[in-house]
GROMACS .gro file of C-alpha atoms in nm:
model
  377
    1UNK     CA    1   1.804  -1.176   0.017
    2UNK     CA    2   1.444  -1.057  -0.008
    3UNK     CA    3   1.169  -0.873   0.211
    4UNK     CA    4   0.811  -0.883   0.204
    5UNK     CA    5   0.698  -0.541   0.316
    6UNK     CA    6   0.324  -0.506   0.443
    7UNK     CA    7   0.197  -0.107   0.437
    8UNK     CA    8  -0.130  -0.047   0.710
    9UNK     CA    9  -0.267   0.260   0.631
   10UNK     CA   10  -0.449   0.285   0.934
   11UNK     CA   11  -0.338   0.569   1.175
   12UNK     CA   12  -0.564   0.649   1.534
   13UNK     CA   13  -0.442   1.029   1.522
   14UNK     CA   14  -0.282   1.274   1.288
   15UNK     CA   15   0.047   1.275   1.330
   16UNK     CA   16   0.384   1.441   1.175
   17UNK     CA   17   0.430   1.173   0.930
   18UNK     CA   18   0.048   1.086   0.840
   19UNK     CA   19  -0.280   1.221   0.746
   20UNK     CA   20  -0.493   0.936   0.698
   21UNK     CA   21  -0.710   0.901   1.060
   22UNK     CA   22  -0.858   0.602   1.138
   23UNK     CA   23  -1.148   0.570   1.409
   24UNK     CA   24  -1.332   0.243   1.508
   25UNK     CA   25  -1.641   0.239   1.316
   26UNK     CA   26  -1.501   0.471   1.015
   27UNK     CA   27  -1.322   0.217   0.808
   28UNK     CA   28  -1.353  -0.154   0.869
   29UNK     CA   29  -0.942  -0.256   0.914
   30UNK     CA   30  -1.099  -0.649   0.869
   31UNK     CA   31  -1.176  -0.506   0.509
   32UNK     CA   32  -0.829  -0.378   0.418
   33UNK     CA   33  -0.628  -0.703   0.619
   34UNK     CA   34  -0.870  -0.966   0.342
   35UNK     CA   35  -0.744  -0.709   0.053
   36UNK     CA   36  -0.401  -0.692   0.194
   37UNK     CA   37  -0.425  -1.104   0.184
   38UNK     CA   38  -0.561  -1.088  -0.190
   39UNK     CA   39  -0.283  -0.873  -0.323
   40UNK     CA   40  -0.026  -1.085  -0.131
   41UNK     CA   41  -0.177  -1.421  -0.323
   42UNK     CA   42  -0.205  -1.226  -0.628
   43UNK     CA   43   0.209  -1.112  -0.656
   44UNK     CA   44   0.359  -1.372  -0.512
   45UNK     CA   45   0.562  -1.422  -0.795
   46UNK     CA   46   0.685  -1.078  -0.809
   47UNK     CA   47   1.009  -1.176  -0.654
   48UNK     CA   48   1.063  -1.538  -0.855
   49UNK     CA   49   1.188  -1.817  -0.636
   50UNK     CA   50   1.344  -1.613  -0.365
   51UNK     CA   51   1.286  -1.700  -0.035
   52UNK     CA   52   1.208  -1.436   0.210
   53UNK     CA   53   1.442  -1.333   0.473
   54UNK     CA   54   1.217  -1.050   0.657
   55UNK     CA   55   0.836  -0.967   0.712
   56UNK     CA   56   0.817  -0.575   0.831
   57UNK     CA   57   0.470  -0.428   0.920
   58UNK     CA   58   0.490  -0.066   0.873
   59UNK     CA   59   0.307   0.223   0.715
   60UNK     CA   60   0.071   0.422   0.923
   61UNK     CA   61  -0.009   0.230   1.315
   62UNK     CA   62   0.006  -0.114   1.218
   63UNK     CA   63  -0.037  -0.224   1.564
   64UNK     CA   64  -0.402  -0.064   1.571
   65UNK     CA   65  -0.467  -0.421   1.366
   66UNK     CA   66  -0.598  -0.710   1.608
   67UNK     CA   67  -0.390  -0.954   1.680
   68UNK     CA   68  -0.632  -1.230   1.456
   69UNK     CA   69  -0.597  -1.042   1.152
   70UNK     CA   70  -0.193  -0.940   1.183
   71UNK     CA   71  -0.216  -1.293   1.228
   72UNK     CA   72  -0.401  -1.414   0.921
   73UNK     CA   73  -0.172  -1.190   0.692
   74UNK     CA   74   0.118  -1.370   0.841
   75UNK     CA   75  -0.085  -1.722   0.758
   76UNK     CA   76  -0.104  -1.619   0.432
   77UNK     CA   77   0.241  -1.469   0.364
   78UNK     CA   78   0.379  -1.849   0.529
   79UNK     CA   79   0.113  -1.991   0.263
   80UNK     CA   80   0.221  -1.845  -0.035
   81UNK     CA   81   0.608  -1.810  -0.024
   82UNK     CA   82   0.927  -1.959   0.056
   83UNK     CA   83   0.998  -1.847   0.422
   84UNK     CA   84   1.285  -2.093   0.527
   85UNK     CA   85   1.565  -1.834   0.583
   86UNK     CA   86   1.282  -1.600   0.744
   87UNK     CA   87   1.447  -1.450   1.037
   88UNK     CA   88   1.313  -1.105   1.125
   89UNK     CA   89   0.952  -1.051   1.128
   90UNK     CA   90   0.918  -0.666   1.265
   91UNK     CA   91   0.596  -0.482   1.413
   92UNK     CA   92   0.552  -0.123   1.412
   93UNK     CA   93   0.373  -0.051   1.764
   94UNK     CA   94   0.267   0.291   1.933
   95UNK     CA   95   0.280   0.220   2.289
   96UNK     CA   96  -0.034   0.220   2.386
   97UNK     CA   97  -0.124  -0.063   2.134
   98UNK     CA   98   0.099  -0.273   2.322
   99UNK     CA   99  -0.058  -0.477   2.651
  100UNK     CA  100   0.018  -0.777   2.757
  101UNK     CA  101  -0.254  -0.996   2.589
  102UNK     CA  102  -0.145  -0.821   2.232
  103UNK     CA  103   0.201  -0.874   2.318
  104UNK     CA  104   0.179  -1.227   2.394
  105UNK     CA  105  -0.030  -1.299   2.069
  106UNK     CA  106   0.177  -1.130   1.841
  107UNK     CA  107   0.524  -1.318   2.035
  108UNK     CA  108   0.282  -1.646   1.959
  109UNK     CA  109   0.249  -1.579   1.593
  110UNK     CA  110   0.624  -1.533   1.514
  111UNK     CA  111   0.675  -1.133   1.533
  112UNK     CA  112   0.997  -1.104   1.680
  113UNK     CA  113   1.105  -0.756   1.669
  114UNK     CA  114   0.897  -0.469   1.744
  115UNK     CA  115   0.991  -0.141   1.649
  116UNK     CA  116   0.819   0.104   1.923
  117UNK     CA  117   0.715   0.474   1.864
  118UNK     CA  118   0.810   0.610   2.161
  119UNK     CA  119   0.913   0.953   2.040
  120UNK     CA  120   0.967   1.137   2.315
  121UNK     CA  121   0.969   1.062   2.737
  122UNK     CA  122   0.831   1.445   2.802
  123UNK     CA  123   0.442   1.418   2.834
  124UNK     CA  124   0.458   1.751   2.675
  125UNK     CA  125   0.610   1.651   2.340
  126UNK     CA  126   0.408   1.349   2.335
  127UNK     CA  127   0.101   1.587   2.373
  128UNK     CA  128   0.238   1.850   2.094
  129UNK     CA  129   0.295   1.527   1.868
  130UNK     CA  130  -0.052   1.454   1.943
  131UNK     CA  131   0.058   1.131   2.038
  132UNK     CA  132  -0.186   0.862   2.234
  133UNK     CA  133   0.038   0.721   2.519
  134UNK     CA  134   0.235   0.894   2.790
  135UNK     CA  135   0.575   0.813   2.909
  136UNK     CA  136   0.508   0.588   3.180
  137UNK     CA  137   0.257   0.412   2.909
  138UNK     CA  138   0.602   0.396   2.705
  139UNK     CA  139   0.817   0.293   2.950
  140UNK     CA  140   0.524   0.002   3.106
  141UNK     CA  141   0.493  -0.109   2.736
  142UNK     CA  142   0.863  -0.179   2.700
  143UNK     CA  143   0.939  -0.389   2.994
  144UNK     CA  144   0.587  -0.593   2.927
  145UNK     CA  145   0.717  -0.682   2.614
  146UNK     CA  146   1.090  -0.772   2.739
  147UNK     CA  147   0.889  -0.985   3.029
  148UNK     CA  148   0.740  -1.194   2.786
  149UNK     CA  149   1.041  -1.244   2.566
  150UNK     CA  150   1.112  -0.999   2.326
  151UNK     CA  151   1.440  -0.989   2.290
  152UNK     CA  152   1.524  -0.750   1.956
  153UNK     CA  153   1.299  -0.445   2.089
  154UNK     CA  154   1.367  -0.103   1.870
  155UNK     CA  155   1.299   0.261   2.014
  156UNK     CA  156   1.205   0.558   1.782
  157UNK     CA  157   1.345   0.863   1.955
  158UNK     CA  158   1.245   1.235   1.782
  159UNK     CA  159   1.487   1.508   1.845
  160UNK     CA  160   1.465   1.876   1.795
  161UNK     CA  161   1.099   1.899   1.937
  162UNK     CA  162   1.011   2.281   1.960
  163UNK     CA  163   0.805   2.298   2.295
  164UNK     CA  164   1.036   2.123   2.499
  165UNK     CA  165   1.411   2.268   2.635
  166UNK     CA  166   1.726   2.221   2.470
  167UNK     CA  167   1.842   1.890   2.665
  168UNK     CA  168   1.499   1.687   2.631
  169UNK     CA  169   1.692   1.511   2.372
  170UNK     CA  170   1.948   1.341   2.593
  171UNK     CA  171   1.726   1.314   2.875
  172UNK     CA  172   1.501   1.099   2.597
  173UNK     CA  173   1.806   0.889   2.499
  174UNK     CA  174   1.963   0.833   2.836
  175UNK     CA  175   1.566   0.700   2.921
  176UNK     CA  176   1.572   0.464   2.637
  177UNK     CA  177   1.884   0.334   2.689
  178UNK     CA  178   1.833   0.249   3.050
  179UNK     CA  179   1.558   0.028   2.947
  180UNK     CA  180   1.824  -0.178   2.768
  181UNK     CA  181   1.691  -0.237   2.412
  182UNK     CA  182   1.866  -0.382   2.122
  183UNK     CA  183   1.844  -0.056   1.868
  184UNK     CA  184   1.780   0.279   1.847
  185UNK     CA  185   1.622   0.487   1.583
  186UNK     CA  186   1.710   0.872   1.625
  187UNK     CA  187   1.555   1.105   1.410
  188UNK     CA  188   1.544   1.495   1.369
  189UNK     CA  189   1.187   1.666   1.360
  190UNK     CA  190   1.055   1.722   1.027
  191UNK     CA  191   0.748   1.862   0.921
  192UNK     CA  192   0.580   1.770   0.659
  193UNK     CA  193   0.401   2.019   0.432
  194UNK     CA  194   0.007   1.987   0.512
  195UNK     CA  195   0.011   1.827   0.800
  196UNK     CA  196  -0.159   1.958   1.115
  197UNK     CA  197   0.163   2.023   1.278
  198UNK     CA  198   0.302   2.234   1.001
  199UNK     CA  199  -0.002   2.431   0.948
  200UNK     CA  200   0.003   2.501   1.324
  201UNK     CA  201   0.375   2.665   1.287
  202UNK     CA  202   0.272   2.832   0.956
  203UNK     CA  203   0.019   3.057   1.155
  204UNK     CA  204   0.278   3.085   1.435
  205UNK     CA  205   0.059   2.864   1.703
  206UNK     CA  206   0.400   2.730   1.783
  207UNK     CA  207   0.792   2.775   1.714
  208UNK     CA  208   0.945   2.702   1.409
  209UNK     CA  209   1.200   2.448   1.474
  210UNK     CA  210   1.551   2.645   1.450
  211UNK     CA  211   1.795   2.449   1.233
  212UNK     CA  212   2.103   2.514   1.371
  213UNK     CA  213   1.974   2.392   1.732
  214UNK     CA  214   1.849   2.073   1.551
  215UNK     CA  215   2.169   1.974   1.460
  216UNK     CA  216   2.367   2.041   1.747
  217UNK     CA  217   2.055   1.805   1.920
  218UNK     CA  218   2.075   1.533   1.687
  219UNK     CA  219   2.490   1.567   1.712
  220UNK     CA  220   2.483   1.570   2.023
  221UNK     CA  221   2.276   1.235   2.037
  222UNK     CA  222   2.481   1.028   1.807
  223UNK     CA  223   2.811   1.141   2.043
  224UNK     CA  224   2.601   1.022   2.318
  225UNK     CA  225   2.468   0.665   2.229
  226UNK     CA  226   2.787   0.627   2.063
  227UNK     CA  227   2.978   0.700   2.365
  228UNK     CA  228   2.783   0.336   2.546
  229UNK     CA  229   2.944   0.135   2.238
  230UNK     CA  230   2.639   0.129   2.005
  231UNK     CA  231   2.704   0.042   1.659
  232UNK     CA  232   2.617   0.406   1.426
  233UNK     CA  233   2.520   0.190   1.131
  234UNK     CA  234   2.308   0.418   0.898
  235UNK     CA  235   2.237   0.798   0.975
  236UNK     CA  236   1.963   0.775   1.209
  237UNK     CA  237   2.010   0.408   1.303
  238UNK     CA  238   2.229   0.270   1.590
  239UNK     CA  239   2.253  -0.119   1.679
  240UNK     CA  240   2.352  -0.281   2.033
  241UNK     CA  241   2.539  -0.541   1.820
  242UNK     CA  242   2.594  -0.649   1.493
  243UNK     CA  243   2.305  -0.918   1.526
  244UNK     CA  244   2.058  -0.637   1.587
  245UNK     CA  245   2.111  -0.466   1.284
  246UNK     CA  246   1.767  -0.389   1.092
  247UNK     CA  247   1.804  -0.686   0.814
  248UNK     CA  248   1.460  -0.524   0.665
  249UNK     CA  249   1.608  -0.181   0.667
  250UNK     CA  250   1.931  -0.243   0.545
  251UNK     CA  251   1.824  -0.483   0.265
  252UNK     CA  252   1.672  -0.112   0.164
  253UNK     CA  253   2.011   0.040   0.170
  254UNK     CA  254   2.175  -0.270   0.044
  255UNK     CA  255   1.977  -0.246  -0.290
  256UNK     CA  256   1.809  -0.583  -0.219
  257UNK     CA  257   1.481  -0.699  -0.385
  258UNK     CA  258   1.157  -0.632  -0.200
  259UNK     CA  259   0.764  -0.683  -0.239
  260UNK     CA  260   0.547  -0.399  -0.095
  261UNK     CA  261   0.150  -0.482   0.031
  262UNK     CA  262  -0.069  -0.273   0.093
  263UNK     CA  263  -0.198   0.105  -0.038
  264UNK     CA  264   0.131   0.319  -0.102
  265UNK     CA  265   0.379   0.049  -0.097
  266UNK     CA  266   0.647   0.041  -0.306
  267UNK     CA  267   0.835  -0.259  -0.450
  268UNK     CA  268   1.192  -0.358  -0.617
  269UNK     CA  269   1.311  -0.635  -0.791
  270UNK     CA  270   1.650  -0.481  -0.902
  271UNK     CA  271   1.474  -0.387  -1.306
  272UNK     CA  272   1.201  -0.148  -1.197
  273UNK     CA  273   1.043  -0.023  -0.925
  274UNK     CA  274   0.662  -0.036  -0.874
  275UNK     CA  275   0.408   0.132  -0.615
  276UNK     CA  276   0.075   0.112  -0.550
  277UNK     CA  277  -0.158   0.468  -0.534
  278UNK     CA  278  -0.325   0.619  -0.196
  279UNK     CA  279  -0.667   0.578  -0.283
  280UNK     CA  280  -0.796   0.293  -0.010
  281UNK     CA  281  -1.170   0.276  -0.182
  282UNK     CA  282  -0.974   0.231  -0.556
  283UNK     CA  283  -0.760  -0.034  -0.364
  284UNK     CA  284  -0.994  -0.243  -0.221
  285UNK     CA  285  -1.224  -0.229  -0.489
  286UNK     CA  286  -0.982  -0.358  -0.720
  287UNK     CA  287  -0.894  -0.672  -0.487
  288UNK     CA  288  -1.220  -0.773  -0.424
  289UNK     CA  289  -1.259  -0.811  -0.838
  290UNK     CA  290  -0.925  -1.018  -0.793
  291UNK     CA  291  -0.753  -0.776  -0.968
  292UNK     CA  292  -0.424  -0.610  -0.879
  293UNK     CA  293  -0.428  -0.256  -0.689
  294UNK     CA  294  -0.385   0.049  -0.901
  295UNK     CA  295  -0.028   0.121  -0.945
  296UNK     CA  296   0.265   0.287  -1.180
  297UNK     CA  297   0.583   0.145  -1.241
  298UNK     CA  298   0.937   0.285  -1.300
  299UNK     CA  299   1.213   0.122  -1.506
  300UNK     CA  300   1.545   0.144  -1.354
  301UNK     CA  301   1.789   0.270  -1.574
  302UNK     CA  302   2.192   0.226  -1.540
  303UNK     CA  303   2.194   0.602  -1.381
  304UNK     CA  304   1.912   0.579  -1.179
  305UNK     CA  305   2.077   0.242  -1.053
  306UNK     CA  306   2.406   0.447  -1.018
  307UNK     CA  307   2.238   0.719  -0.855
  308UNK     CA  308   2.020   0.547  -0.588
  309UNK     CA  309   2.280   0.345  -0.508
  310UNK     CA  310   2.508   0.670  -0.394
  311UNK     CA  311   2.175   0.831  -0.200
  312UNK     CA  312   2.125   0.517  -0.003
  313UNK     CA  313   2.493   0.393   0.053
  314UNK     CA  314   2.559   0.751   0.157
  315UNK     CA  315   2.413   0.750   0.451
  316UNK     CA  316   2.544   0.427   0.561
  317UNK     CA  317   2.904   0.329   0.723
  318UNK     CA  318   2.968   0.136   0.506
  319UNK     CA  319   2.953   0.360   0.240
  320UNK     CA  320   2.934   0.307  -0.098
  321UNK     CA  321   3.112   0.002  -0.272
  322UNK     CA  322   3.281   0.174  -0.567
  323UNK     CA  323   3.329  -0.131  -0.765
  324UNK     CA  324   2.943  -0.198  -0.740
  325UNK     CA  325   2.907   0.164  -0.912
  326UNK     CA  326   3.193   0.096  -1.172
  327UNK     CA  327   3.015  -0.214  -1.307
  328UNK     CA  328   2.665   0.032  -1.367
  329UNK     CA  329   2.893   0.269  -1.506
  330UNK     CA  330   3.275   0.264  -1.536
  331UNK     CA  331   3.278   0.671  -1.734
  332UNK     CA  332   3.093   0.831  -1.407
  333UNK     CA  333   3.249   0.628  -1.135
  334UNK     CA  334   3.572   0.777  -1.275
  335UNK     CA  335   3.425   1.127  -1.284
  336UNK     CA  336   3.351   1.037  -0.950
  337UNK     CA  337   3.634   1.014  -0.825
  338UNK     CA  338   3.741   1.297  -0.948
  339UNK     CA  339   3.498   1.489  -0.721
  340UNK     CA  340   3.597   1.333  -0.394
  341UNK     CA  341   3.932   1.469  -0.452
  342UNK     CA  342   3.840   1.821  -0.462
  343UNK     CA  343   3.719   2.044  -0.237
  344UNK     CA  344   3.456   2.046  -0.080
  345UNK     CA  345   3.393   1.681  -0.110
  346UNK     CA  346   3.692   1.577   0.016
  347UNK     CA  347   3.655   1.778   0.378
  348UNK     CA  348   3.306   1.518   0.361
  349UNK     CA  349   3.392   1.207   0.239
  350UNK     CA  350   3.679   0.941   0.231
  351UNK     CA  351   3.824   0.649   0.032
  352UNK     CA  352   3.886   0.339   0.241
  353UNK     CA  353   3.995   0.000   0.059
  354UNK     CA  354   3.714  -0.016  -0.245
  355UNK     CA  355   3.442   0.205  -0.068
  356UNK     CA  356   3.337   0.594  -0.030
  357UNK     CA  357   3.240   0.681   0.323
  358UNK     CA  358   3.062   0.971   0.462
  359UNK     CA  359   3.250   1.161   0.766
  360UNK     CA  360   3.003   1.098   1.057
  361UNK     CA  361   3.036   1.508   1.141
  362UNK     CA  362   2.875   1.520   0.787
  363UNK     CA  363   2.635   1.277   0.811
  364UNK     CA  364   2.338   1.527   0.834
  365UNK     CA  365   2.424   1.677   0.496
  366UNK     CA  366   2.475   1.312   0.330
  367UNK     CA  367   2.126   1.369   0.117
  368UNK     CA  368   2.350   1.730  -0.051
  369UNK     CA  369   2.676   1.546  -0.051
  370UNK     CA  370   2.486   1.248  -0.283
  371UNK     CA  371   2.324   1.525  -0.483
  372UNK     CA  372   2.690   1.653  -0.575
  373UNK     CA  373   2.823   1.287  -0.661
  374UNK     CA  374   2.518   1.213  -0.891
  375UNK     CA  375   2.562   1.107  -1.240
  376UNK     CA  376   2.334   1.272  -1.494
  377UNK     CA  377   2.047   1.111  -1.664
   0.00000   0.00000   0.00000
């Protein structure tokens, strides 16, 4: 199983996770979708003969793209690589990207899973986020998209939000699942250090988020969507079914191979890991020359191998397969071992059959937890 990720780097306004700004006029986004088109003809060996199993858009607003040109970098990914067990192509939207004529393009080109920013169904929060769309622009955007035959729709759900009161996080969920999508994505604030909204806290413009009353919110969410018989299948992740599991997302977990487009993508193909730099001019530059993007690559060694692969099954429930971690190697998957048994790893985690699990109550500390099992380099 492989994935083709494409990275936009185009966002309309700051937000929490991005500083790059785009603004009609500033930056030509026709530009960056022909480089985007060049470095996908360029490495389309990266991954051998695999075939390609999902296409995700992602990055910073992908959906600010017009339909013709998400559409020509789908024409050339079909072009250049084996797509015959492609069966999740996945669009990053903010709401207000999303009417009807976009919607109906992007459902004629193939996309068949869109993955929608809603954040929040306060008008405050959405404001605070500096977000672009309202709640009723959320909400209309939704049930367009299910009118026209979406059927795998994903809503991004932020919890913790300082401006707002201490239930806006089930009032959010209980909203999202009443418009009866097929997955949830529920994440706790963070701030990021240098963006707007962190400066604004720094000089005390707003509340700090308090992290106790995060994770009582973000608790209190998972008990909640959990309660309607949603699958919990990765920390922040939750799944109607088991056919609307994230295949892009969990290849990620699942150590699977992956190509990355785009400035700042990253790629895997199980030896090393590669990524391409920030810099959008250097970027561009470089692909109009027909030469590859600037990048750095990392070699994978056994214990990084051994490592990653206890940060990323941690957080799934699944868990970790310990066999998998005995064949990287055998000496620290019995030292292992020998850590879950003692305290205070064994109040967090649990053996079942061949795998390590996190305890869901101690899912929000599975990033120290995989610190603690690490194997050193």
């Amino acid at each position: 199983m492989a994935g083709l990720y494409i990275h936009i780097p185009f966002c309309r306004q700051a937000c929490i996770y991005c500083n790059f700004h785009f603004k009609a006029g500033n930056q030509s986004t026709q530009a960056m979708t022909d480089a985007i088109c060049k470095e996908i003809k360029l490495r389309k060996d990266y991954l051998g003969k695999e075939s390609i199993n999902t296409l995700y858009f992602g990055g910073g607003t992908p959906s600010i793209l017009p339909a013709k040109e998400i559409e020509q970098i789908i024409n050339t990914v079909y072009q250049e690589f084996n797509i015959s067990s492609l069966t999740e192509v996945t669009l990053e939207a903010n709401p207000d990207d999303l009417d009807k004529q976009k919607l109906m393009a992007l459902f004629g080109m193939g996309v068949n899973r869109l993955s929608i920013g809603v954040q929040s169904f306060e008008d405050k929060a959405l404001k605070w986020m500096n977000r672009a769309h309202t709640a009723r622009e959320a909400i209309k955007s939704i049930k367009t998209a299910q009118d026209l035959g979406f059927q795998n729709i994903s809503i991004d759900i932020i919890t913790g939000i300082p401006v707002v009161g201490n239930i806006q996080h089930i009032t959010d969920i209980e909203q999202a699942l009443s418009l009866q999508p097929q997955h949830l994505s529920c994440y706790t604030l963070t701030l990021e250090p240098n963006t707007s909204w962190e400066r604004l806290i720094r000089l005390k413009h707003f509340p700090k988020p308090k992290e106790k009353e995060q994770a009582k919110a973000f608790e209190e969410s998972i008990a909640l969507i959990k309660s309607k018989g949603w699958i919990h299948y990765e920390i922040s992740n939750f799944a109607l079914s088991d056919e609307h599991i994230s295949k892009h997302n969990s290849s990620y977990w699942e150590k699977a191979h992956y190509l990355g487009i785009g400035p700042s993508a990253h790629s895997y193909n199980g030896h090393s890991r590669r990524w391409n730099l920030t810099a959008h001019s250097h970027y561009m530059q470089n692909l109009n020359q027909q030469l590859e993007p600037p990048h750095e690559i990392e070699t994978i060694t056994p214990t990084m191998a051994f490592n990653e692969a206890i940060m990323t099954g941690i957080r799934t429930a699944k868990g970790i397969e310990l066999n998998y971690l005995k064949t990287m190697l055998p000496g620290e998957s019995d030292k292992l071992l020998q850590k879950v048994i003692s305290k205070p790893l064994n109040q967090q985690v649990y053996i079942q059959g061949n795998r390590l699990i996190c305890k869901e109550e101690a899912l929000l500390f599975s990033d120290a937890i995989a610190a603690c099992l690490f194997a050193d380099e």
